[in-house]
Short mmCIF file of C-alpha atoms in Angstrom, two decimals:
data_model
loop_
_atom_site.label_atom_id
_atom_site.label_comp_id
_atom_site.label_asym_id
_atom_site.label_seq_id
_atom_site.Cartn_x
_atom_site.Cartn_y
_atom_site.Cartn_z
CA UNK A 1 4.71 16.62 26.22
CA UNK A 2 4.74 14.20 23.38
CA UNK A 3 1.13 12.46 24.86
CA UNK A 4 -0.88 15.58 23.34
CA UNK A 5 -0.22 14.13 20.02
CA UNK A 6 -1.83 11.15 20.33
CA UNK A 7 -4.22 10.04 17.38
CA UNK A 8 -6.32 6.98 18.74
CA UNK A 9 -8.20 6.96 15.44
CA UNK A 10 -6.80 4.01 13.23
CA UNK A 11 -7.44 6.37 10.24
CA UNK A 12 -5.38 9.11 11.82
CA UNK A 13 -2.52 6.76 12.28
CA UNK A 14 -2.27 5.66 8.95
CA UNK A 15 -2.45 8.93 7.39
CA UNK A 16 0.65 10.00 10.17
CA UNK A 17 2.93 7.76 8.83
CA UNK A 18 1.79 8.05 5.21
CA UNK A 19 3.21 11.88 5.53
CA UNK A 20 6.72 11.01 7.01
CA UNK A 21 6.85 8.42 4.03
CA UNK A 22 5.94 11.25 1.95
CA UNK A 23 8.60 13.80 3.59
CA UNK A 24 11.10 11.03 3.63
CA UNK A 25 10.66 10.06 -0.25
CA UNK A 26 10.74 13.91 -1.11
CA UNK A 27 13.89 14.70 1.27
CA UNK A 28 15.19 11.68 -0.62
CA UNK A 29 14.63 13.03 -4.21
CA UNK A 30 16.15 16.55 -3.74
CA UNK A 31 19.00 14.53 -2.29
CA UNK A 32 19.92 14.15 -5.96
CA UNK A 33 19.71 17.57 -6.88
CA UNK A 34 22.49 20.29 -6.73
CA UNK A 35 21.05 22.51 -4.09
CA UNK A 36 20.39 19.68 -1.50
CA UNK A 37 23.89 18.09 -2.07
CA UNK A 38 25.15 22.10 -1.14
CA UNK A 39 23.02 22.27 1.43
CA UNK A 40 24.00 18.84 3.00
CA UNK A 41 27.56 20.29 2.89
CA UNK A 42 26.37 23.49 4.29
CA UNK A 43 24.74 21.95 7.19
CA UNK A 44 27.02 19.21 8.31
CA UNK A 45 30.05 21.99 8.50
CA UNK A 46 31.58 20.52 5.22
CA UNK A 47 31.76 16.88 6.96
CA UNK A 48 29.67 15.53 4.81
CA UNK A 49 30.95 16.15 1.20
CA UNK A 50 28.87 15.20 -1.77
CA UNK A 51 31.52 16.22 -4.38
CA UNK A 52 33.10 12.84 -3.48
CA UNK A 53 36.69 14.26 -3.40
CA UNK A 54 37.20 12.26 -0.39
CA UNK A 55 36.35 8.58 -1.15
CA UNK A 56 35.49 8.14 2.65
CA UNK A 57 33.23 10.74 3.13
CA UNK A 58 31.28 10.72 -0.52
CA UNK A 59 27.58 10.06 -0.70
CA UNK A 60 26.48 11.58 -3.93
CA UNK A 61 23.96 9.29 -5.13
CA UNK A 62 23.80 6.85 -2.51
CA UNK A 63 22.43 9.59 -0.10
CA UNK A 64 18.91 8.03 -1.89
CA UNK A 65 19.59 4.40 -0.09
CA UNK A 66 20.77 6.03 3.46
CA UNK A 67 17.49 7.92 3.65
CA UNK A 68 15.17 5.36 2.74
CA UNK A 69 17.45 2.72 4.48
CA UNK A 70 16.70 5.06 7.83
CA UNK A 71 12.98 4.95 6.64
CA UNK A 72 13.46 1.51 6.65
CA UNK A 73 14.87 0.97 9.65
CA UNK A 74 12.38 2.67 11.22
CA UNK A 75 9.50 0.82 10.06
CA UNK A 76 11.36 -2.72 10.89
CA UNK A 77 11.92 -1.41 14.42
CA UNK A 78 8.41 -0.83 15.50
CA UNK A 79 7.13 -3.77 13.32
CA UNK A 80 8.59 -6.21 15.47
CA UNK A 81 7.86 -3.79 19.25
CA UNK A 82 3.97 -4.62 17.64
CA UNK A 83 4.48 -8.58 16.86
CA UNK A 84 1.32 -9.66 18.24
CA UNK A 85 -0.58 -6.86 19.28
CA UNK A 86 -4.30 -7.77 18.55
CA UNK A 87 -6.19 -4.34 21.05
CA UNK A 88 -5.48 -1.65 21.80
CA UNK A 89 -6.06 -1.61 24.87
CA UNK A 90 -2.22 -3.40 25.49
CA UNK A 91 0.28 -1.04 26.37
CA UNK A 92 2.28 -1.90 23.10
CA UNK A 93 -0.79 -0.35 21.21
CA UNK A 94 0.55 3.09 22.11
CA UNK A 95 3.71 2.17 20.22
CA UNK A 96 1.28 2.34 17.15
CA UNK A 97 -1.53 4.97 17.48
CA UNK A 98 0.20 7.07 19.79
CA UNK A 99 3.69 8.65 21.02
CA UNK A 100 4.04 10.89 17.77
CA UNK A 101 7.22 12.62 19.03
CA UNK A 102 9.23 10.49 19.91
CA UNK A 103 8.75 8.67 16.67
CA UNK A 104 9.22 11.45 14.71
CA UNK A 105 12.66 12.68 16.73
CA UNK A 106 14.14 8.41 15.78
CA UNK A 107 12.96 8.84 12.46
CA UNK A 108 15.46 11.58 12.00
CA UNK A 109 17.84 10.32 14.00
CA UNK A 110 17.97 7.00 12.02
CA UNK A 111 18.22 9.45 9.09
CA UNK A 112 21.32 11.64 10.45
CA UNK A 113 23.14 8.63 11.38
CA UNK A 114 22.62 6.59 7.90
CA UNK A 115 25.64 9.76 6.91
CA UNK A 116 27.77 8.45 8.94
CA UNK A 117 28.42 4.77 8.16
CA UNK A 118 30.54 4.02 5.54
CA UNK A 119 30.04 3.91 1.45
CA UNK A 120 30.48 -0.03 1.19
CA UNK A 121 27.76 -0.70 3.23
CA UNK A 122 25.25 1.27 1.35
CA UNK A 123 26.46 -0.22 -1.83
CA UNK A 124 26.22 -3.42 -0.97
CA UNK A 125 22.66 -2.61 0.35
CA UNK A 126 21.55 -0.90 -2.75
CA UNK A 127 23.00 -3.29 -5.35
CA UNK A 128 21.12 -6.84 -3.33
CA UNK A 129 18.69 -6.42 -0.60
CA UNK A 130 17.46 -2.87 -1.77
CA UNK A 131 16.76 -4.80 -4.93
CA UNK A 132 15.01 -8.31 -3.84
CA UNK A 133 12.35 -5.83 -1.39
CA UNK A 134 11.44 -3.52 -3.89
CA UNK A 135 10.71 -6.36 -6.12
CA UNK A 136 8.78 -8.26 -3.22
CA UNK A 137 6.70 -4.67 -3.08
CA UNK A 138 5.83 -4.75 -6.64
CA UNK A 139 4.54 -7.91 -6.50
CA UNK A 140 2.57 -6.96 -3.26
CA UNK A 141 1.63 -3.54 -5.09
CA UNK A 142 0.67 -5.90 -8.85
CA UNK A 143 -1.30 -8.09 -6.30
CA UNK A 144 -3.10 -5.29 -4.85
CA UNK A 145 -4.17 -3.52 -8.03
CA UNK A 146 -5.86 -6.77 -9.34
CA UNK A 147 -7.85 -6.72 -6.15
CA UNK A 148 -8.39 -3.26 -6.58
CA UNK A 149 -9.72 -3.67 -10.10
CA UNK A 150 -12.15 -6.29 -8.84
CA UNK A 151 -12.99 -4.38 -5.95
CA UNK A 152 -13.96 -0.75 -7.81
CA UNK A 153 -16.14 -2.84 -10.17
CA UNK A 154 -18.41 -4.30 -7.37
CA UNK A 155 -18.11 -1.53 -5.28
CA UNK A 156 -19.92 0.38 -8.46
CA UNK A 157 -22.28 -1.89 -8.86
CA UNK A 158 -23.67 -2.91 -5.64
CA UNK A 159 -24.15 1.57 -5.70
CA UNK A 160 -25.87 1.01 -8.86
CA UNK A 161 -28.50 -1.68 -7.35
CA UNK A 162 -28.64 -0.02 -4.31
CA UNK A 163 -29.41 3.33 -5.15
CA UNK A 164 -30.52 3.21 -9.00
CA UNK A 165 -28.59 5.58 -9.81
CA UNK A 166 -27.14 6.51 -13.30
CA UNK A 167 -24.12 7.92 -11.58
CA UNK A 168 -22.88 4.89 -10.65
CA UNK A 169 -23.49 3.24 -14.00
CA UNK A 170 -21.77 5.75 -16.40
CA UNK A 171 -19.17 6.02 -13.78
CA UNK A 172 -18.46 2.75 -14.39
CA UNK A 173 -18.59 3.13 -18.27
CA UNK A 174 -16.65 6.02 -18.11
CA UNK A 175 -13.61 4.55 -16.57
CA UNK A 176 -13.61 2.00 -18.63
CA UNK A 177 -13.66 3.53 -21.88
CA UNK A 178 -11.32 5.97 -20.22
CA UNK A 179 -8.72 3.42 -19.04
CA UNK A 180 -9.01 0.98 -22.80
CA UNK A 181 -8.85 4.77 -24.72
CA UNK A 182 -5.47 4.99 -22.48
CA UNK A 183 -3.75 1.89 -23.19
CA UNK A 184 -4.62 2.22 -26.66
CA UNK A 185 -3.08 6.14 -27.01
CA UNK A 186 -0.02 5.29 -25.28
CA UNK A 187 0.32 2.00 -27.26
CA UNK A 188 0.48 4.19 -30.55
CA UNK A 189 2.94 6.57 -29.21
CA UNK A 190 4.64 4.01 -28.31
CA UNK A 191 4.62 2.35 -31.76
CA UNK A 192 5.62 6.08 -33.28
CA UNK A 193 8.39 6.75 -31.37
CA UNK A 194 10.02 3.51 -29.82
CA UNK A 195 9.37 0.85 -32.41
CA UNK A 196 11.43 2.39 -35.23
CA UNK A 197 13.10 -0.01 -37.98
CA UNK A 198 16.41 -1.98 -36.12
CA UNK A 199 14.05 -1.43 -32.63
CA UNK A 200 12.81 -5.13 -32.79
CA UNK A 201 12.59 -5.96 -28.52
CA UNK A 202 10.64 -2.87 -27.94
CA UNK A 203 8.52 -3.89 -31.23
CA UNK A 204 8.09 -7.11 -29.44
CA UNK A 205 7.18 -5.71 -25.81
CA UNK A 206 4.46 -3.34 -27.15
CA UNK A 207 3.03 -6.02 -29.50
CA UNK A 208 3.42 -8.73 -27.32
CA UNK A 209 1.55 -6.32 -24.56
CA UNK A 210 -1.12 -5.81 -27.10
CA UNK A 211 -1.73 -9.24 -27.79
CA UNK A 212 -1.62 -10.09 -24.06
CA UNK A 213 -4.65 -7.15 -23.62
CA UNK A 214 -6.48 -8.67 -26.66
CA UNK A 215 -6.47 -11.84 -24.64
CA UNK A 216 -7.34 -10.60 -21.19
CA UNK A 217 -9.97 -8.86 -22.42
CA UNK A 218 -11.92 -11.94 -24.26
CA UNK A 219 -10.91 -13.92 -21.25
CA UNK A 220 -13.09 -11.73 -18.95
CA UNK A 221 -16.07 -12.01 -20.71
CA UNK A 222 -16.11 -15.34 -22.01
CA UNK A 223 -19.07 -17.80 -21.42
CA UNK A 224 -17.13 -20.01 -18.73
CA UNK A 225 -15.89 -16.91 -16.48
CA UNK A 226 -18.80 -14.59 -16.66
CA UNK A 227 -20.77 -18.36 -15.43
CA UNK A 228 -18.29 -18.64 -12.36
CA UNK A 229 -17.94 -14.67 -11.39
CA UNK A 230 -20.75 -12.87 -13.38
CA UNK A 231 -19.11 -9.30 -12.07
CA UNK A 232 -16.37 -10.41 -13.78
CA UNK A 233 -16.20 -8.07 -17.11
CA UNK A 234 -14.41 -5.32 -18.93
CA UNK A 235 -13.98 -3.06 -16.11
CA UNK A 236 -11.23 -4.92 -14.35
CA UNK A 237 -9.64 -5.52 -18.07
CA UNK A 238 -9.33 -1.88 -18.74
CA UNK A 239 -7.38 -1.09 -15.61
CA UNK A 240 -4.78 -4.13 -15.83
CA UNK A 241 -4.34 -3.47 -19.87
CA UNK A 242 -4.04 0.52 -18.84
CA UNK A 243 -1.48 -0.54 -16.39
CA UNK A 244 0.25 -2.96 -18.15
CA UNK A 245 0.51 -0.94 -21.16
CA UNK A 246 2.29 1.79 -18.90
CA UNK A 247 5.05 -0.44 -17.04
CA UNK A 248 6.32 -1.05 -21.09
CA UNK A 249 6.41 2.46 -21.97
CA UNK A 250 8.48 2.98 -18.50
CA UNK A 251 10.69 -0.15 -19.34
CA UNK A 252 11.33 0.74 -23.25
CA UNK A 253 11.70 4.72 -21.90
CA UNK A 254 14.90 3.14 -19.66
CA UNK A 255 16.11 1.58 -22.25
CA UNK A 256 19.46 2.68 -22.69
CA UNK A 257 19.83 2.79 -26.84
CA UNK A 258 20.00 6.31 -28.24
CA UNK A 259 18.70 5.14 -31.71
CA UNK A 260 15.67 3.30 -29.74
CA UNK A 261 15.24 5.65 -27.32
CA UNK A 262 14.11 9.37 -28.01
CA UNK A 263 14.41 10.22 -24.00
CA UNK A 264 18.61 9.29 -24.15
CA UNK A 265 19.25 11.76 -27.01
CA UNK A 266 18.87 14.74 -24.57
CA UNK A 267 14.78 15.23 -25.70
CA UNK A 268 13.22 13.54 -23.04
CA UNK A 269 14.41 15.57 -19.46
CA UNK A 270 10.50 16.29 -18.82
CA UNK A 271 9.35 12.51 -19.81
CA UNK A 272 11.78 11.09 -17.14
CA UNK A 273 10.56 13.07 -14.35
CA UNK A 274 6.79 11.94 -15.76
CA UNK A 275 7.78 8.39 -15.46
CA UNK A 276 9.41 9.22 -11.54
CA UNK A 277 6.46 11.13 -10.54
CA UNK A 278 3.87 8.47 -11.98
CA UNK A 279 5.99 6.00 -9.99
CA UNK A 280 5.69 7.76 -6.94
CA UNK A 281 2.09 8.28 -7.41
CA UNK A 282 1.43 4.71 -7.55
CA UNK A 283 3.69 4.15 -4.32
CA UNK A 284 1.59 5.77 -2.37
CA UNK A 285 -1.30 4.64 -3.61
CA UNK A 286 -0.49 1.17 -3.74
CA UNK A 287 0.43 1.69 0.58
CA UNK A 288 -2.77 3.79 0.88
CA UNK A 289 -4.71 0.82 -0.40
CA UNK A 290 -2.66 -2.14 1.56
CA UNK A 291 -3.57 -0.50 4.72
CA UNK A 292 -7.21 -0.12 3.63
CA UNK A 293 -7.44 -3.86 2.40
CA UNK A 294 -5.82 -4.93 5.65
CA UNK A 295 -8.48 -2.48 7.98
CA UNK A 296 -11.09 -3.80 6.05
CA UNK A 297 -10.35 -7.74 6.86
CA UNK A 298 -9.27 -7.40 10.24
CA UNK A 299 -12.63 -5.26 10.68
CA UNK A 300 -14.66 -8.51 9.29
CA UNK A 301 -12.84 -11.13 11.68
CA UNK A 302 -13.15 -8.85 15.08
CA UNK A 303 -16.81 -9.12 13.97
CA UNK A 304 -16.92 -13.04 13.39
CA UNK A 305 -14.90 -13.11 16.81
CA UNK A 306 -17.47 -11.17 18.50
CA UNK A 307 -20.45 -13.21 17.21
CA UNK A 308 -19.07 -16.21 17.73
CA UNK A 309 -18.53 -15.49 21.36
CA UNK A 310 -21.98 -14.26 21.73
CA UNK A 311 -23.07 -17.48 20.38
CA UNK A 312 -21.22 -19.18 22.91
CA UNK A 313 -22.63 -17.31 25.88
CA UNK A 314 -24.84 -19.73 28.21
CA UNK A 315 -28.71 -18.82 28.29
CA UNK A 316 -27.83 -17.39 32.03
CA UNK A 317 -30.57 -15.07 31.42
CA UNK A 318 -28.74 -11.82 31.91
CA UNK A 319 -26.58 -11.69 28.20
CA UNK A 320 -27.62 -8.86 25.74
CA UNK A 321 -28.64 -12.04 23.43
CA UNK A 322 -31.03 -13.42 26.21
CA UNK A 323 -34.26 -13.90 25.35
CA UNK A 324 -37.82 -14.24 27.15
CA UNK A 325 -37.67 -18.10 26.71
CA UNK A 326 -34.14 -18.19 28.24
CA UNK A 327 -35.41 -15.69 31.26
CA UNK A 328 -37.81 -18.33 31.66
CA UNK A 329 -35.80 -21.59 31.55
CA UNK A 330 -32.80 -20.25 33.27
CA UNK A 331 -35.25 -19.02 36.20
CA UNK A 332 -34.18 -21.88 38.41
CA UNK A 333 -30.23 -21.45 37.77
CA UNK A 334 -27.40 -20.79 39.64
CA UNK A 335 -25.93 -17.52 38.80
CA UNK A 336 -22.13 -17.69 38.72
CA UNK A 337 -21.57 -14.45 36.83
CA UNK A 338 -21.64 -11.18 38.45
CA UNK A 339 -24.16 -9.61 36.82
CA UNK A 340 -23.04 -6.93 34.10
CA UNK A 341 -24.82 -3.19 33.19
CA UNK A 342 -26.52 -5.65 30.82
CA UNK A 343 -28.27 -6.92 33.58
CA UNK A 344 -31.24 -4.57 34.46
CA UNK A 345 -34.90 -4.07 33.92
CA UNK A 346 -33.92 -1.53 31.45
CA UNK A 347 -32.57 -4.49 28.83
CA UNK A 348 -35.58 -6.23 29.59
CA UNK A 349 -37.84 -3.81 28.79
CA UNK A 350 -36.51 -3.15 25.92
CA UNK A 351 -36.17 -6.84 25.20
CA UNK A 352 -40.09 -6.85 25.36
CA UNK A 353 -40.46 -3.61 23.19
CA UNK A 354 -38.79 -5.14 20.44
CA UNK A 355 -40.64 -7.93 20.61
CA UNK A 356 -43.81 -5.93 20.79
CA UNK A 357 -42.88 -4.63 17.25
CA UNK A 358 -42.76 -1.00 19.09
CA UNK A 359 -38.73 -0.38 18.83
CA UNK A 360 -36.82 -1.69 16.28
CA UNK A 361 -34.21 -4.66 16.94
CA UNK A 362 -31.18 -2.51 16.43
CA UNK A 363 -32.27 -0.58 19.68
CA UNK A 364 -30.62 -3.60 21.48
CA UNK A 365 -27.30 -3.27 19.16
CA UNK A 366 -27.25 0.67 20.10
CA UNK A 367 -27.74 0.17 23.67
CA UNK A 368 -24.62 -2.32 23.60
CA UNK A 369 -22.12 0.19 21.87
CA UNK A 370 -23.40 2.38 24.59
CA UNK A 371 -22.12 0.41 27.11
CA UNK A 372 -18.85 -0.66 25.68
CA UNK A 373 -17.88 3.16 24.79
CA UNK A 374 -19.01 3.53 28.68
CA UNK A 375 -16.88 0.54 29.75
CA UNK A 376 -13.92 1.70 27.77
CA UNK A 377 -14.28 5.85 28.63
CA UNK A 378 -14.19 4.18 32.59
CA UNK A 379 -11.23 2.47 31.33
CA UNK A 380 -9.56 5.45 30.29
CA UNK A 381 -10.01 4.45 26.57
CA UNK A 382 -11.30 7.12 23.96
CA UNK A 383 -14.92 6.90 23.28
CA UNK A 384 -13.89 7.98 19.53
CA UNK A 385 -11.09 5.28 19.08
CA UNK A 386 -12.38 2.93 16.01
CA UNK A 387 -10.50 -0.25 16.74
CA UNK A 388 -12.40 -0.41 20.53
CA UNK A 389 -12.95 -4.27 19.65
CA UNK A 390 -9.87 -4.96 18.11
CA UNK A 391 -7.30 -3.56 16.01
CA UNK A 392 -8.34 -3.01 12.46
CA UNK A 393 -5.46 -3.75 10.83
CA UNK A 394 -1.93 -5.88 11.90
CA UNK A 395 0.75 -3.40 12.72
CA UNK A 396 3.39 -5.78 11.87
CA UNK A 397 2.20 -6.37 8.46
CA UNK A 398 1.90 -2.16 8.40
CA UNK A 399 5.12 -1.93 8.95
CA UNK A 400 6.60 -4.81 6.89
CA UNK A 401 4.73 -3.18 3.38
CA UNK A 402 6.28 0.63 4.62
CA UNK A 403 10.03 -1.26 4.70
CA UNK A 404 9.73 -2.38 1.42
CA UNK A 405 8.41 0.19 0.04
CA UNK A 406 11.05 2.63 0.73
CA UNK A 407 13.33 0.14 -0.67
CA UNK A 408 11.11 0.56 -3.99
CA UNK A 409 10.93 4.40 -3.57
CA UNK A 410 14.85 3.94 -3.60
CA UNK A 411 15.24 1.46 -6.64
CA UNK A 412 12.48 4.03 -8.35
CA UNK A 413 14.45 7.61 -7.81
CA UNK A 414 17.98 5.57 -8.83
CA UNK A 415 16.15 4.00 -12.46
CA UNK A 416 16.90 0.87 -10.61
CA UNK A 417 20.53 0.88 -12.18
CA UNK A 418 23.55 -0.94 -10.50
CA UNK A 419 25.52 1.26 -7.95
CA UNK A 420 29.33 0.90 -8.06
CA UNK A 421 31.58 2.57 -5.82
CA UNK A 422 35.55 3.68 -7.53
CA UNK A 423 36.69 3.17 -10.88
CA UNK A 424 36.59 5.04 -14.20
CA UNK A 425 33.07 5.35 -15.85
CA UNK A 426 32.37 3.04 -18.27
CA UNK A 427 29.93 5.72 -19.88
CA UNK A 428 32.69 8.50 -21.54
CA UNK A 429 29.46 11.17 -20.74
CA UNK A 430 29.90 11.00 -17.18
CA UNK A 431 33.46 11.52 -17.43
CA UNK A 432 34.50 13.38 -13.96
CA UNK A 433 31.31 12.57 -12.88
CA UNK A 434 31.69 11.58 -9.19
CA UNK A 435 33.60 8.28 -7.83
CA UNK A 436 29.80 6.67 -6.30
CA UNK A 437 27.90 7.30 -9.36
CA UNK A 438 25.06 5.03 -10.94
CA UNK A 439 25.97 3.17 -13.80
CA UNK A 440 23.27 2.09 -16.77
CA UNK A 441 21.65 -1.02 -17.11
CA UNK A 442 19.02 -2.88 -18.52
CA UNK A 443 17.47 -3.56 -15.16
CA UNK A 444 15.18 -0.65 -15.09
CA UNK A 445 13.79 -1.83 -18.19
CA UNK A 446 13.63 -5.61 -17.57
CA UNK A 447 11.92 -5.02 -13.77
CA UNK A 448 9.28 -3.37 -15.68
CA UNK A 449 8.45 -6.00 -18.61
CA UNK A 450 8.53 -8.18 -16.00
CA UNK A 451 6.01 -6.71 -13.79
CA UNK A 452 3.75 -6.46 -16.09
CA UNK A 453 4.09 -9.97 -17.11
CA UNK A 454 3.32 -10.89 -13.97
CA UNK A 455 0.35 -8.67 -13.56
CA UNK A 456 -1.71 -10.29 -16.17
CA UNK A 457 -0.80 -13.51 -14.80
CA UNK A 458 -2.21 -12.36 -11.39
CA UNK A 459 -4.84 -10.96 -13.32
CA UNK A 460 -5.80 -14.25 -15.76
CA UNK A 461 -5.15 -16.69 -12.41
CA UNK A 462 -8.54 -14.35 -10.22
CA UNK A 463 -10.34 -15.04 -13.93
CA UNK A 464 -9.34 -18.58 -14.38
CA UNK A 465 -9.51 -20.33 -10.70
CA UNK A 466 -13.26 -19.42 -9.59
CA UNK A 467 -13.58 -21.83 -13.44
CA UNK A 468 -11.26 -24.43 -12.10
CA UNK A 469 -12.91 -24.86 -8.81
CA UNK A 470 -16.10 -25.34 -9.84
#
């Protein structure tokens, strides 16, 4: 029943479990809302109660870290069935691009159980290990978006040379006027409403950020760096300073100081959810692009695999790399090798065309996929599957980024504040609030400055080391 849904293509995959990350972080942020707290009552035949009344059975908040913990779970679970698996032609590789039902049917199983182990647990979960992988995903994520940056100003100018086209060129302009124009706007709101008189840390986050953006950006075109990576420029500048510039605003926007802090006198309901759904945007991204990066390397070392074993084939005469000087020498050798469907007058002909100048060379490379799809559709493979030499991508690694990053999607919905379980508020405006509740923190705030410390150190180390290794 569950075989229909197989999706062999490594793309299709990907985007399969990017959706029940999706559903998961969205069934996750309704959690916190009124209606979905009802409804959880509603369905679970008042078992579940999320009025916390009864210590035992109150989730409230912490129904964010049992859903994500479940998504969690799940991703840990088949990252270590896939240790190893290199083709997919194993029977583990079904585990991966196949069996869509059954996944989907533990998936919510993990989920429905997470309501049934107790509070402490969850707490403890939420308050340490929650924590230290959401941070290991933002430096994964910081990591990623300096390679991206890099990577979208090559990618626009090898499109450029290739195809001359202005397109390319004032694409690349445009987004990086478009990304400096950013940083700067939201730097001045920034200094308008969060840098008051008596506000002297935020003053020095957004003018230290400044400063720091200042620097990055006569750092990437400076004599010495533009020598060792000339594609090195203001492109990649503009997107770190543009993101840099908006982890502050999120850190000084959770700062909790009513006369620093516009959002925390009751004005800034709609800026909150901004900041959440910006967060979430990036999420996904930043797991969109992980997988890509990963496809894209594992695609480059199947192909060095392959040529290198092509290189090491012995001039038998009957290899798709044989040519009319090895037919000749190896006329007078033993054949050990049953011959392939490589082996016919066909190839040879061929062989001679291109040599001829009649066919072009590539005839011999299409005429070799032909055979492997043929090979593999005997098999029982799908002629369609992309990862027919290899798997494009490490499933474990997959995996491993999707745990963490539900972790972050967790820290992210909660403001990254410190969960406690019993006891009176310490805030007097969440008096009868309920008995798991989140109290404030600097956290939030700090985990942001932080990142974005660290990003322009990722981003001045890619500048600096092609200098120091020459």
């Amino acid at each position: 029943m569950f075989k229909s849904c197989n999706c062999q293509s490594s793309i299709a995959t990907r985007v399969g479990f990017a959706i029940i990350f999706c559903l998961d972080a969205l069934f996750a942020w309704l959690s916190l809302t009124g209606f979905m707290m009802h409804k959880i009552e509603e369905w679970s035949y008042n078992y579940i109660k999320m009025d916390c009344k009864d210590k035992d059975r109150c989730y409230g908040v912490l129904a964010v870290h049992r859903i994500t913990f479940a998504l969690s779970l799940f991703h840990f679970i088949l990252g270590m069935m896939l240790i190893g698996v290199k083709d997919t032609r194993t029977k583990r590789a079904a585990i991966q691009n196949g069996w869509w039902g059954p996944k989907v049917l533990l998936w919510l199983l993990l989920t429905l159980l997470m309501f049934f182990i107790p509070n402490g647990f969850f707490v403890f979960w939420a308050n340490y290990f929650s924590l230290i992988f959401a941070s290991i995903f933002i430096v994964v994520g910081l990591v990623l978006l300096v390679d991206f940056a890099h990577s979208w100003s090559e990618t626009c100018l090898d499109r450029w040379e290739q195809t001359e086209s202005d397109f390319w060129k004032f694409t690349l302009i445009g987004s990086t006027l478009g990304m400096y124009a950013a940083a700067i706007a939201l730097t001045g709101v920034l200094y308008g409403f969060f840098a008051s008189s008596g506000c002297s840390l935020n003053q020095f986050f957004i003018s230290l950020n400044l400063a720091l953006i200042v620097v990055l950006t006569v750092l990437s075109i400076s004599p010495q760096v533009q020598e060792a990576n000339p594609r090195s420029g203001l492109a990649q500048s503009s997107m770190v300073a543009a993101y840099c510039t908006y982890l502050i605003a999120s850190a000084v926007m959770n700062r909790d100081n009513a006369e620093c802090n516009p959002i925390t006198r009751g004005r800034g309901g709609s800026a909150k959810t901004t900041t959440v759904v910006l967060g979430a945007v990036f999420t996904f991204l930043a797991i969109a692009y992980s997988t890509s990066r990963a496809a894209t390397q594992s695609t480059t070392l199947v192909g060095k695999r392959r040529a290198a074993l092509n290189e090491s084939r012995p001039p038998s005469g009957y290899g798709p790399l044989a040519t009319r000087e090895s037919l000749d020498n190896s006329a007078g050798a033993v054949v050990t090798d049953q011959p392939t469907k490589k082996d016919s007058l066909r190839i040879q002909a061929l062989m001679a065309a291109v040599e001829a100048g009649a066919i072009p060379a590539s005839a011999l490379d299409e005429e070799e996929d032909d055979d492997e799809m043929e090979t593999r559709s005997e098999m029982g493979g799908d002629e369609d599957d992309d990862e027919r030499q290899g798997t494009r991508y490490n499933y474990s690694f997959f995996h491993f980024v999707f745990a963490i990053a539900a972790c972050y999607t967790a820290m992210l919905l909660t403001d990254w504040r410190f969960v406690r379980l019993g006891g009176p508020s310490p805030d007097p405006s969440e008096a009868g609030a309920p008995i798991a509740y989140i109290g404030r923190s600097t956290t939030a705030m700090w985990m942001r400055v932080v990142s974005s410390w660290l990003c322009i150190c990722i981003y001045t180390w890619s500048l600096v080391a092609p200098v120091l290794r020459k």
